Amino acid sequence: MLSRSDIEKKCKIIIRQVIGNGDLDIQNGHSLINDLGLDSVDFVSLLLALEDEFGGTIDDEASSQIITVNDMINHIELELKVAEME
Amino acid sequence: MRRRVVVTGMGMICPLGTSTHEIWQNSLAGNTFVSTIPEEWHHYSDMKSNIWAPLPEIDFVMKGVPRVDLLRNDKVALLAFLAAKEALQDAGYQISPTEIDKNIFHISDLEQSRTGIYMGTAVGGVSTLIHNHSHHLLAKTKNEIKQLDKTSSVNNKVMDRLRQTPVPNRFNPFVIPMLMPNAVSAYMGIKLGITGPNTTTALACASGTAAIGQAYEAVATGVVDFALCGGSEYLHDDGSSFRGFDVAGTLVRSSLEPEYANRPFDVNRNGFLFSEGGAAVLMLEDYESAIARKANVYAELIGYAETFDAHSMMQPAENSVQCKKMINRLSEQANVSIAEIDYINTHGTGTKLNDQVEANLIENMFPHGPWVTATKSLMGHSIGASGAIEAAITALSIHNQTTHTCRNLETPIADLNFVRKKGTHQMEIGLTQSFAFGGHNTALLMKRL
């Protein structure tokens, strides 16, 4: 399974791809909307890109809990653990 | 006063290649790339035809499509965008990502508000809709089977087939903007920051030709100074579009090796070769500005005409009254006599009736024997993109004074001057024509400069 550090790196690459800014400084505590400036279309695009990268689906309930970069990493890490156990 | 309009750039993707150069070289070599349809399609239906012309592998990201765009746009729009990028670069413009958003591009020295985008497609993002429709119908059922399998697996062929049926993980939240046909021109405009008129025309197999015609009119009358125009189609939808044409009996049925089955204008033709898709985009601009900036000019566009049969949704009018009217209009508009037309890029699908009607039309209207060829004999039929691809091939043919053969033409159905081998040909004025389901007739006329 991917390490947390690898998940973090991949998540940040995906955020930069969605926003179109390869140099964006991203901190784990950053809010995706308030700090990094994602709009609603960007946010949905981000969910699609995360599913494409890591597999699985992020349903509405789960996505509503993703506020910060850290929330996103936590969610992916948990999903990968569950998938591995299955 | 009308302005002269010239073609200064082109971009193409089709089963023969992923660039204009590659496609042109394969055309001149008489190459075709045909294969059997994906095996799984046979599980869905007993198809009468079993061959198609697939697109080459395309690395969209390597070619400049942002990864995230692959997830929220249908390939019909992405193919058009790649062809547009090639056309712009071919016309001498530099394209680079903007500083603010690397997913958006800036074009150097092009006045974006004076540039229009005119594209054609028959069905737009239908493959996205069909793909997501399978999720709509089957995702819950498949999930229920998955849950049942945890306790007591039901094993039989039917259940296995359902388990293996491709269903996307989610119903894509972008499905509406992906399927709408106007996404083809809209995506190009958004990515390239082009703010002039932006339209997508749907005239089935004549879509690309009609879109170029509209762009020609817009540049000629001064509505815009530049136009990116053409057609795009993408039909890899688990075989649904293929089946639609197959069940209508329009596709080529092969008793021969796949590469010899497709044979427009041959007595043994029996249908058209379905293409996975493609795109072609031409850069049009005012002649004076092209000369001033020392642009490479492929050809001058000197006319566009269209008529409508008002006859049948699927069959051409056998008397070709409206097609004759279209050619006469084209001749009058361009102030060129029909006898001066020395190259015809036909619609040439390979279907029984279409080819016979078109051959009769050419025999009747062009007794002086212009060169006649069928681009679909090489690359199959990419529906809404085909007319634009054939317009590009027409421009290249008269520009280079050579053209490709009518592949697999052994016994012609009419005594026309078909191109049977590659060579140097005197070609000053070229006609390309497209006919469409619905009864739309369209044609462009080009002149060598």
Coordinates of C-alpha atoms in Angstrom, one line a residue:
Chain A
M1 CA 0.0 0.0 0.0
L2 CA 1.1 3.6 -0.6
S3 CA 2.8 5.3 2.3
R4 CA 1.1 8.4 3.7
S5 CA 4.0 10.5 2.3
D6 CA 3.4 9.1 -1.2
I7 CA -0.4 9.8 -0.9
E8 CA 0.4 13.3 0.2
K9 CA 2.7 13.9 -2.8
K10 CA 0.2 12.5 -5.3
C11 CA -2.6 14.5 -3.8
K12 CA -0.7 17.8 -4.1
I13 CA 0.3 17.0 -7.7
I14 CA -3.4 16.5 -8.4
I15 CA -4.5 19.7 -6.7
R16 CA -1.9 21.6 -8.8
Q17 CA -3.1 20.0 -12.0
V18 CA -6.7 20.9 -11.2
I19 CA -5.8 24.5 -10.5
G20 CA -3.4 24.7 -13.3
N21 CA -0.5 26.0 -11.2
G22 CA 2.5 23.7 -11.0
D23 CA 4.3 26.0 -8.5
L24 CA 1.5 26.4 -6.0
D25 CA 2.7 26.2 -2.4
I26 CA 0.3 23.7 -0.7
Q27 CA 0.3 23.1 3.1
N28 CA -1.6 20.2 4.7
G29 CA -3.6 22.6 6.7
H30 CA -4.8 24.6 3.7
S31 CA -8.5 24.8 3.1
L32 CA -9.1 23.7 -0.5
I33 CA -11.6 26.4 -1.1
N34 CA -10.6 29.3 1.2
D35 CA -6.8 29.0 0.9
L36 CA -6.2 27.3 -2.4
G37 CA -9.1 28.9 -4.3
L38 CA -10.8 25.9 -5.7
D39 CA -14.3 26.6 -6.9
S40 CA -17.1 24.1 -7.0
V41 CA -16.2 22.9 -10.5
D42 CA -12.6 22.5 -9.4
F43 CA -13.6 20.6 -6.4
V44 CA -15.7 18.1 -8.4
S45 CA -12.8 17.8 -10.8
L46 CA -10.5 17.1 -7.9
L47 CA -12.8 14.2 -6.7
L48 CA -12.7 12.7 -10.2
A49 CA -8.9 13.0 -10.4
L50 CA -8.5 11.4 -7.0
E51 CA -10.8 8.5 -8.0
D52 CA -8.8 8.1 -11.2
E53 CA -5.5 8.1 -9.3
F54 CA -6.4 5.9 -6.3
G55 CA -9.5 4.0 -7.4
G56 CA -12.8 3.7 -5.7
T57 CA -15.4 6.4 -5.4
I58 CA -15.8 9.4 -3.1
D59 CA -19.5 9.7 -2.3
D60 CA -21.3 12.9 -1.4
E61 CA -21.2 12.3 2.3
A62 CA -17.4 11.6 2.3
S63 CA -16.7 14.6 0.0
S64 CA -18.6 16.9 2.3
Q65 CA -16.1 16.1 5.0
I66 CA -13.1 17.0 2.9
I67 CA -12.3 20.6 3.8
T68 CA -8.5 20.7 4.0
V69 CA -5.7 19.0 2.2
N70 CA -5.2 16.9 5.3
D71 CA -8.8 15.7 5.3
M72 CA -8.2 14.6 1.7
I73 CA -5.1 12.7 2.6
N74 CA -6.8 11.1 5.6
H75 CA -9.7 10.0 3.4
I76 CA -7.5 8.4 0.8
E77 CA -5.3 6.7 3.3
L78 CA -8.4 5.2 5.0
E79 CA -10.0 4.1 1.8
L80 CA -6.8 2.4 0.6
K81 CA -6.6 0.5 4.0
V82 CA -10.2 -0.6 3.7
A83 CA -9.6 -1.7 0.1
E84 CA -6.5 -3.7 1.1
M85 CA -8.5 -5.5 3.9
E86 CA -11.2 -6.5 1.4
Chain B
M1 CA -16.7 43.9 -50.9
R2 CA -15.9 40.2 -50.2
R3 CA -12.4 39.4 -49.1
R4 CA -10.3 36.5 -50.4
V5 CA -9.9 33.6 -48.0
V6 CA -6.9 31.3 -47.7
V7 CA -6.0 28.2 -45.8
T8 CA -2.8 28.8 -43.9
G9 CA -2.7 26.0 -41.4
M10 CA -4.1 22.6 -40.8
G11 CA -4.2 19.9 -38.1
M12 CA -5.5 16.3 -38.3
I13 CA -6.0 13.1 -36.4
C14 CA -7.6 10.1 -37.9
P15 CA -7.0 6.3 -38.3
L16 CA -4.0 7.1 -40.6
G17 CA -2.1 9.1 -38.0
T18 CA -1.9 11.8 -35.4
S19 CA -0.5 14.6 -37.5
T20 CA -1.1 16.1 -40.9
H21 CA 2.3 15.1 -42.1
E22 CA 1.8 11.4 -41.0
I23 CA -1.7 11.3 -42.5
W24 CA -0.7 12.8 -45.8
Q25 CA 2.3 10.5 -46.1
N26 CA 0.1 7.4 -45.3
S27 CA -2.5 8.7 -47.8
L28 CA 0.0 9.0 -50.6
A29 CA 1.4 5.6 -49.8
G30 CA -2.2 4.2 -50.1
N31 CA -2.1 2.8 -46.6
T32 CA -5.1 1.8 -44.6
F33 CA -5.3 0.5 -41.0
V34 CA -8.3 -1.7 -40.5
S35 CA -8.9 -4.3 -37.8
T36 CA -11.6 -6.4 -36.4
I37 CA -13.9 -4.8 -33.9
P38 CA -13.2 -5.3 -30.1
E39 CA -14.1 -8.9 -29.1
E40 CA -16.5 -7.9 -26.3
W41 CA -18.8 -6.1 -28.8
H42 CA -19.8 -9.5 -30.1
H43 CA -21.2 -10.3 -26.6
Y44 CA -23.6 -7.4 -26.9
S45 CA -25.0 -8.2 -30.4
D46 CA -24.5 -10.3 -33.4
M47 CA -23.0 -7.7 -35.7
K48 CA -23.2 -8.1 -39.4
S49 CA -20.0 -6.2 -40.0
N50 CA -16.9 -7.0 -37.9
I51 CA -14.2 -4.5 -39.1
W52 CA -13.5 -0.9 -38.3
A53 CA -10.7 1.7 -38.6
P54 CA -9.5 2.4 -35.1
L55 CA -7.6 5.6 -34.1
P56 CA -3.9 5.2 -33.3
E57 CA -2.9 5.3 -29.6
I58 CA -3.0 8.9 -28.6
D59 CA -1.2 10.2 -25.5
F60 CA -3.4 13.2 -24.8
V61 CA -1.4 14.4 -21.9
M62 CA 1.9 14.3 -23.8
K63 CA 0.2 16.3 -26.6
G64 CA -0.8 19.0 -24.2
V65 CA -4.2 18.1 -22.8
P66 CA -4.2 18.7 -19.0
R67 CA -4.9 15.4 -17.2
V68 CA -7.9 16.7 -15.5
D69 CA -9.5 17.6 -18.8
L70 CA -9.5 14.0 -19.8
L71 CA -11.9 13.3 -16.9
R72 CA -14.4 16.1 -17.7
N73 CA -14.4 16.3 -21.5
D74 CA -15.4 13.9 -24.2
K75 CA -12.7 12.9 -26.6
V76 CA -14.7 14.5 -29.4
A77 CA -13.7 17.9 -27.9
L78 CA -10.1 16.8 -27.1
L79 CA -9.4 15.6 -30.6
A80 CA -10.7 18.9 -32.0
F81 CA -8.5 20.8 -29.6
L82 CA -5.4 18.8 -30.6
A83 CA -6.1 19.4 -34.3
A84 CA -6.6 23.1 -33.6
K85 CA -3.3 23.3 -31.8
E86 CA -1.6 21.7 -34.8
A87 CA -3.4 24.0 -37.2
L88 CA -2.4 27.1 -35.3
Q89 CA 1.3 26.0 -35.0
D90 CA 1.2 25.1 -38.7
A91 CA 0.0 28.6 -39.5
G92 CA 2.9 30.1 -37.6
Y93 CA 1.5 30.9 -34.2
Q94 CA 3.2 30.1 -30.9
I95 CA 1.0 28.5 -28.3
S96 CA 2.1 28.5 -24.6
P97 CA 0.3 28.0 -21.3
T98 CA -0.7 31.2 -19.5
E99 CA 1.1 32.2 -16.3
I100 CA -2.1 32.3 -14.2
D101 CA -3.5 28.9 -15.3
K102 CA -1.3 26.4 -17.0
N103 CA -4.4 24.6 -18.3
I104 CA -5.2 27.6 -20.5
F105 CA -3.2 28.6 -23.5
H106 CA -2.1 31.9 -25.0
I107 CA -1.6 32.3 -28.7
S108 CA 1.1 34.9 -29.7
D109 CA 0.1 37.6 -32.2
L110 CA -3.4 36.4 -32.8
E111 CA -6.2 38.8 -32.1
Q112 CA -8.5 36.5 -30.2
S113 CA -11.6 38.7 -30.5
R114 CA -11.3 38.8 -34.3
T115 CA -11.0 35.0 -34.5
G116 CA -14.0 32.7 -34.8
I117 CA -14.3 29.0 -34.2
Y118 CA -16.7 27.0 -36.5
M119 CA -16.8 23.3 -35.9
G120 CA -18.9 20.4 -37.0
T121 CA -19.8 17.1 -35.3
A122 CA -22.6 14.7 -36.0
V123 CA -23.2 13.4 -32.5
G124 CA -20.9 15.3 -30.1
G125 CA -20.2 13.5 -26.9
V126 CA -22.6 10.7 -27.4
S127 CA -20.0 8.1 -26.2
T128 CA -19.9 9.8 -22.8
L129 CA -23.7 9.6 -22.6
I130 CA -23.7 5.9 -23.5
H131 CA -20.9 5.1 -21.2
N132 CA -22.6 6.8 -18.3
H133 CA -26.0 5.3 -19.2
S134 CA -24.5 1.9 -18.5
H135 CA -23.7 3.1 -15.0
H136 CA -27.3 4.5 -14.7
L137 CA -28.8 1.1 -15.6
L138 CA -26.4 -1.3 -14.1
A139 CA -24.3 0.1 -11.3
K140 CA -26.7 -0.7 -8.5
T141 CA -27.4 -4.2 -9.9
K142 CA -23.7 -4.9 -10.1
N143 CA -23.2 -3.7 -6.6
E144 CA -26.0 -6.0 -5.4
I145 CA -24.4 -9.0 -7.1
K146 CA -21.1 -8.1 -5.5
Q147 CA -22.8 -8.1 -2.1
L148 CA -24.5 -11.5 -2.9
D149 CA -21.1 -12.9 -4.0
K150 CA -19.8 -12.4 -0.4
T151 CA -22.3 -14.9 0.9
S152 CA -23.3 -17.3 -1.9
S153 CA -21.9 -16.8 -5.3
V154 CA -24.3 -17.5 -8.2
N155 CA -22.2 -18.9 -10.9
N156 CA -23.5 -19.1 -14.4
K157 CA -22.6 -17.5 -17.7
V158 CA -25.3 -14.8 -17.6
M159 CA -24.1 -13.6 -14.2
D160 CA -20.5 -13.7 -15.3
R161 CA -21.3 -11.6 -18.3
L162 CA -23.0 -9.1 -16.1
R163 CA -20.1 -9.0 -13.7
Q164 CA -17.8 -8.3 -16.7
T165 CA -19.9 -5.7 -18.3
P166 CA -17.9 -2.4 -18.2
V167 CA -19.7 0.1 -15.9
P168 CA -17.9 3.3 -14.8
N169 CA -17.4 3.7 -11.1
R170 CA -19.4 6.9 -11.0
F171 CA -21.9 8.8 -13.1
N172 CA -19.7 11.6 -14.3
P173 CA -20.9 14.9 -12.8
F174 CA -19.7 16.6 -16.1
V175 CA -21.8 14.4 -18.3
I176 CA -24.0 17.2 -19.6
P177 CA -21.2 19.5 -20.7
M178 CA -19.4 16.5 -22.1
L179 CA -22.3 15.3 -24.3
M180 CA -23.5 18.6 -25.7
P181 CA -22.3 18.9 -29.3
N182 CA -21.3 22.6 -28.8
A183 CA -18.7 21.5 -26.3
V184 CA -16.5 20.8 -29.4
S185 CA -16.1 24.5 -30.3
A186 CA -16.6 25.7 -26.7
Y187 CA -13.7 23.6 -25.4
M188 CA -11.4 25.0 -28.1
G189 CA -12.5 28.6 -27.3
I190 CA -12.0 28.1 -23.6
K191 CA -8.6 26.5 -23.9
L192 CA -7.3 29.0 -26.5
G193 CA -8.9 32.1 -25.1
I194 CA -10.6 32.8 -28.5
T195 CA -13.6 35.1 -28.0
G196 CA -15.0 35.6 -31.5
P197 CA -18.1 33.7 -32.8
N198 CA -18.1 30.1 -31.5
T199 CA -20.5 27.6 -33.1
T200 CA -20.8 23.9 -33.6
T201 CA -22.9 22.6 -36.5
A202 CA -24.6 19.2 -36.6
L203 CA -25.2 18.1 -40.2
A204 CA -24.3 14.4 -39.8
C205 CA -21.7 13.4 -42.4
A206 CA -21.6 17.0 -43.8
S207 CA -20.9 18.7 -40.5
G208 CA -17.2 19.4 -41.1
T209 CA -17.8 20.7 -44.6
A210 CA -20.6 22.9 -43.5
A211 CA -18.6 24.3 -40.6
I212 CA -15.7 25.3 -43.0
G213 CA -18.3 26.8 -45.3
Q214 CA -19.6 29.0 -42.5
A215 CA -16.1 30.0 -41.5
Y216 CA -15.3 30.9 -45.1
E217 CA -18.4 33.2 -45.3
A218 CA -17.4 34.8 -41.9
V219 CA -13.9 35.6 -43.1
A220 CA -15.0 36.6 -46.6
T221 CA -17.6 39.1 -45.3
G222 CA -15.4 40.5 -42.5
V223 CA -17.3 39.1 -39.5
V224 CA -13.9 37.7 -38.4
D225 CA -10.3 38.0 -39.7
F226 CA -9.3 34.5 -38.7
A227 CA -11.2 31.2 -38.3
L228 CA -10.4 27.8 -36.9
C229 CA -12.9 25.5 -38.6
G230 CA -13.4 21.8 -39.3
G231 CA -15.0 18.7 -37.8
S232 CA -14.6 16.2 -35.0
E233 CA -16.1 12.9 -34.1
Y234 CA -15.4 10.2 -31.5
L235 CA -17.5 7.0 -31.7
H236 CA -15.9 4.5 -29.3
D237 CA -19.0 3.8 -27.2
D238 CA -18.8 0.1 -26.6
G239 CA -20.2 -0.5 -30.1
S240 CA -23.5 1.3 -29.8
S241 CA -22.9 3.7 -32.7
F242 CA -21.3 0.9 -34.7
R243 CA -24.4 -1.2 -34.1
G244 CA -26.7 1.7 -35.2
F245 CA -25.0 1.8 -38.6
D246 CA -24.7 -2.0 -38.7
V247 CA -28.3 -2.7 -38.0
A248 CA -29.2 -0.2 -40.8
G249 CA -27.1 -2.3 -43.2
T250 CA -24.7 0.5 -44.1
L251 CA -21.4 -1.0 -42.9
V252 CA -18.9 -2.9 -45.0
R253 CA -19.2 -6.7 -44.6
S254 CA -16.0 -8.5 -45.2
S255 CA -15.4 -11.8 -46.9
L256 CA -11.9 -10.6 -47.8
E257 CA -8.9 -9.6 -45.7
P258 CA -10.0 -6.6 -43.7
E259 CA -7.8 -4.1 -45.6
Y260 CA -9.3 -5.1 -48.9
A261 CA -13.0 -5.0 -47.9
N262 CA -13.6 -1.2 -48.1
R263 CA -13.9 -0.2 -51.8
P264 CA -15.7 3.0 -52.7
F265 CA -16.9 3.1 -56.3
D266 CA -16.0 -0.6 -57.0
V267 CA -18.7 -2.9 -58.3
N268 CA -18.1 -5.2 -55.3
R269 CA -18.5 -2.5 -52.6
N270 CA -21.0 -3.3 -49.9
G271 CA -20.9 -0.6 -47.3
F272 CA -18.7 1.9 -45.5
L273 CA -15.8 1.3 -43.2
F274 CA -16.7 2.7 -39.7
S275 CA -14.0 4.8 -38.2
E276 CA -13.5 5.2 -34.5
G277 CA -13.3 9.0 -35.1
G278 CA -11.0 11.8 -36.0
A279 CA -10.7 15.5 -36.3
A280 CA -9.5 18.1 -38.8
V281 CA -9.1 21.8 -38.3
L282 CA -8.2 24.4 -40.9
M283 CA -6.9 27.9 -40.2
L284 CA -8.6 30.3 -42.5
E285 CA -7.7 34.0 -42.9
D286 CA -8.0 36.9 -45.1
Y287 CA -5.6 36.7 -48.1
E288 CA -4.1 40.2 -47.5
S289 CA -3.2 39.5 -43.9
A290 CA -1.8 36.1 -44.8
I291 CA 0.5 37.7 -47.5
A292 CA 1.5 40.5 -45.2
R293 CA 2.6 38.1 -42.5
K294 CA 4.3 35.9 -45.1
A295 CA 2.2 32.9 -44.1
N296 CA 2.4 29.6 -45.9
V297 CA -0.8 29.3 -48.0
Y298 CA -2.1 25.8 -48.9
A299 CA -5.0 27.0 -51.1
E300 CA -7.5 29.7 -51.6
L301 CA -11.1 28.9 -50.6
I302 CA -13.2 30.3 -53.4
G303 CA -16.7 28.9 -52.7
Y304 CA -19.1 27.1 -50.5
A305 CA -22.6 25.9 -51.4
E306 CA -25.2 23.8 -49.8
T307 CA -28.6 22.4 -50.7
F308 CA -31.2 20.1 -49.2
D309 CA -32.8 17.1 -50.9
A310 CA -36.2 17.2 -49.0
H311 CA -36.4 13.5 -49.9
S312 CA -35.3 10.9 -47.4
M313 CA -33.7 10.8 -44.0
M314 CA -31.2 8.1 -45.1
Q315 CA -31.0 8.0 -48.8
P316 CA -29.8 10.5 -51.4
A317 CA -32.3 11.7 -54.1
E318 CA -31.4 9.6 -57.1
N319 CA -32.0 12.4 -59.6
S320 CA -29.4 14.6 -57.8
V321 CA -31.4 17.7 -58.6
Q322 CA -30.3 19.5 -55.5
C323 CA -26.7 18.3 -55.8
K324 CA -26.5 19.7 -59.4
K325 CA -28.0 23.0 -58.1
M326 CA -25.3 23.1 -55.4
I327 CA -22.5 22.6 -57.9
N328 CA -23.9 25.2 -60.3
R329 CA -24.2 27.7 -57.4
L330 CA -20.6 27.0 -56.4
S331 CA -19.4 27.6 -59.9
E332 CA -21.3 30.9 -60.1
Q333 CA -20.2 32.1 -56.7
A334 CA -16.5 31.4 -57.5
N335 CA -16.8 32.6 -61.0
V336 CA -15.2 29.4 -62.2
S337 CA -16.6 27.2 -65.0
I338 CA -17.3 23.6 -64.1
A339 CA -14.9 22.6 -66.8
E340 CA -12.1 24.3 -64.8
I341 CA -12.6 22.0 -61.9
D342 CA -9.8 19.4 -62.2
Y343 CA -10.0 17.5 -58.9
I344 CA -12.9 16.1 -57.0
N345 CA -12.6 14.6 -53.5
T346 CA -15.8 12.6 -53.4
H347 CA -18.1 11.8 -50.5
G348 CA -17.3 8.2 -51.7
T349 CA -18.5 6.1 -48.8
G350 CA -18.6 2.7 -50.4
T351 CA -22.3 2.1 -49.9
K352 CA -24.3 0.8 -52.9
L353 CA -26.7 3.7 -53.6
N354 CA -24.6 6.6 -52.4
D355 CA -21.6 5.8 -54.7
Q356 CA -23.9 5.1 -57.7
V357 CA -25.7 8.4 -57.3
E358 CA -22.5 10.3 -56.8
A359 CA -20.8 8.6 -59.8
N360 CA -23.8 9.5 -61.9
L361 CA -23.6 13.0 -60.7
I362 CA -20.0 13.4 -61.6
E363 CA -20.4 11.7 -64.9
N364 CA -23.2 14.0 -65.8
M365 CA -21.8 17.3 -64.4
F366 CA -18.1 16.8 -65.2
P367 CA -17.8 15.2 -68.6
H368 CA -14.3 16.8 -69.0
G369 CA -12.8 14.1 -66.7
P370 CA -11.4 15.7 -63.5
W371 CA -9.3 13.6 -61.2
V372 CA -11.6 11.7 -58.8
T373 CA -10.6 10.2 -55.5
A374 CA -12.2 8.8 -52.3
T375 CA -10.4 9.6 -49.1
K376 CA -12.7 7.2 -47.2
S377 CA -11.2 4.3 -49.2
L378 CA -8.1 4.8 -46.9
M379 CA -9.3 6.0 -43.6
G380 CA -13.0 4.9 -43.4
H381 CA -15.8 7.2 -42.5
S382 CA -15.4 9.4 -39.5
I383 CA -18.9 10.9 -39.9
G384 CA -18.9 14.6 -38.8
A385 CA -15.1 14.8 -39.1
S386 CA -14.9 13.3 -42.6
G387 CA -15.8 16.4 -44.6
A388 CA -13.1 18.5 -42.8
I389 CA -10.5 15.8 -43.3
E390 CA -11.4 15.6 -47.0
A391 CA -11.2 19.4 -47.2
A392 CA -7.7 19.3 -45.8
I393 CA -6.7 16.5 -48.2
T394 CA -8.1 18.6 -51.1
A395 CA -6.0 21.6 -50.1
L396 CA -2.9 19.4 -49.7
S397 CA -3.6 17.7 -53.1
I398 CA -3.8 20.9 -55.1
H399 CA -1.0 22.5 -53.1
N400 CA 1.4 19.5 -53.8
Q401 CA 0.0 18.7 -57.2
T402 CA -0.4 15.1 -56.2
T403 CA -3.1 13.0 -54.5
H404 CA -3.8 9.6 -53.1
T405 CA -5.4 6.7 -54.9
C406 CA -8.9 5.2 -54.6
R407 CA -7.7 2.2 -52.6
N408 CA -9.2 -1.2 -53.6
L409 CA -10.9 0.2 -56.7
E410 CA -10.6 -2.8 -59.1
T411 CA -13.7 -2.6 -61.2
P412 CA -15.1 1.0 -61.2
I413 CA -18.9 1.4 -61.4
A414 CA -18.5 4.4 -63.8
D415 CA -16.0 5.6 -66.4
L416 CA -14.6 8.4 -64.3
N417 CA -11.0 9.6 -64.1
F418 CA -10.3 7.8 -60.8
V419 CA -6.9 8.2 -59.3
R420 CA -5.4 4.7 -59.6
K421 CA -1.8 5.5 -58.7
K422 CA 0.2 8.2 -57.0
G423 CA 1.7 10.7 -59.4
T424 CA 2.1 14.3 -60.3
H425 CA -1.2 15.7 -61.6
Q426 CA -2.1 19.1 -62.9
M427 CA -4.7 20.3 -60.4
E428 CA -5.6 24.0 -60.1
I429 CA -9.2 23.9 -58.8
G430 CA -10.4 21.3 -56.4
L431 CA -13.9 20.4 -55.2
T432 CA -14.8 18.5 -52.1
Q433 CA -18.3 17.4 -51.4
S434 CA -20.2 15.8 -48.5
F435 CA -23.7 14.4 -48.4
A436 CA -25.4 13.6 -45.1
F437 CA -28.3 11.6 -43.6
G438 CA -31.2 14.0 -43.5
G439 CA -30.5 15.1 -47.1
H440 CA -27.9 17.8 -46.7
N441 CA -25.6 18.4 -49.6
T442 CA -22.5 20.6 -49.1
A443 CA -19.4 21.4 -51.2
L444 CA -16.3 23.6 -51.0
L445 CA -14.2 24.8 -53.9
M446 CA -10.5 25.5 -53.6
K447 CA -7.9 27.1 -55.9
R448 CA -4.2 26.6 -56.0
L449 CA -2.1 29.7 -55.4

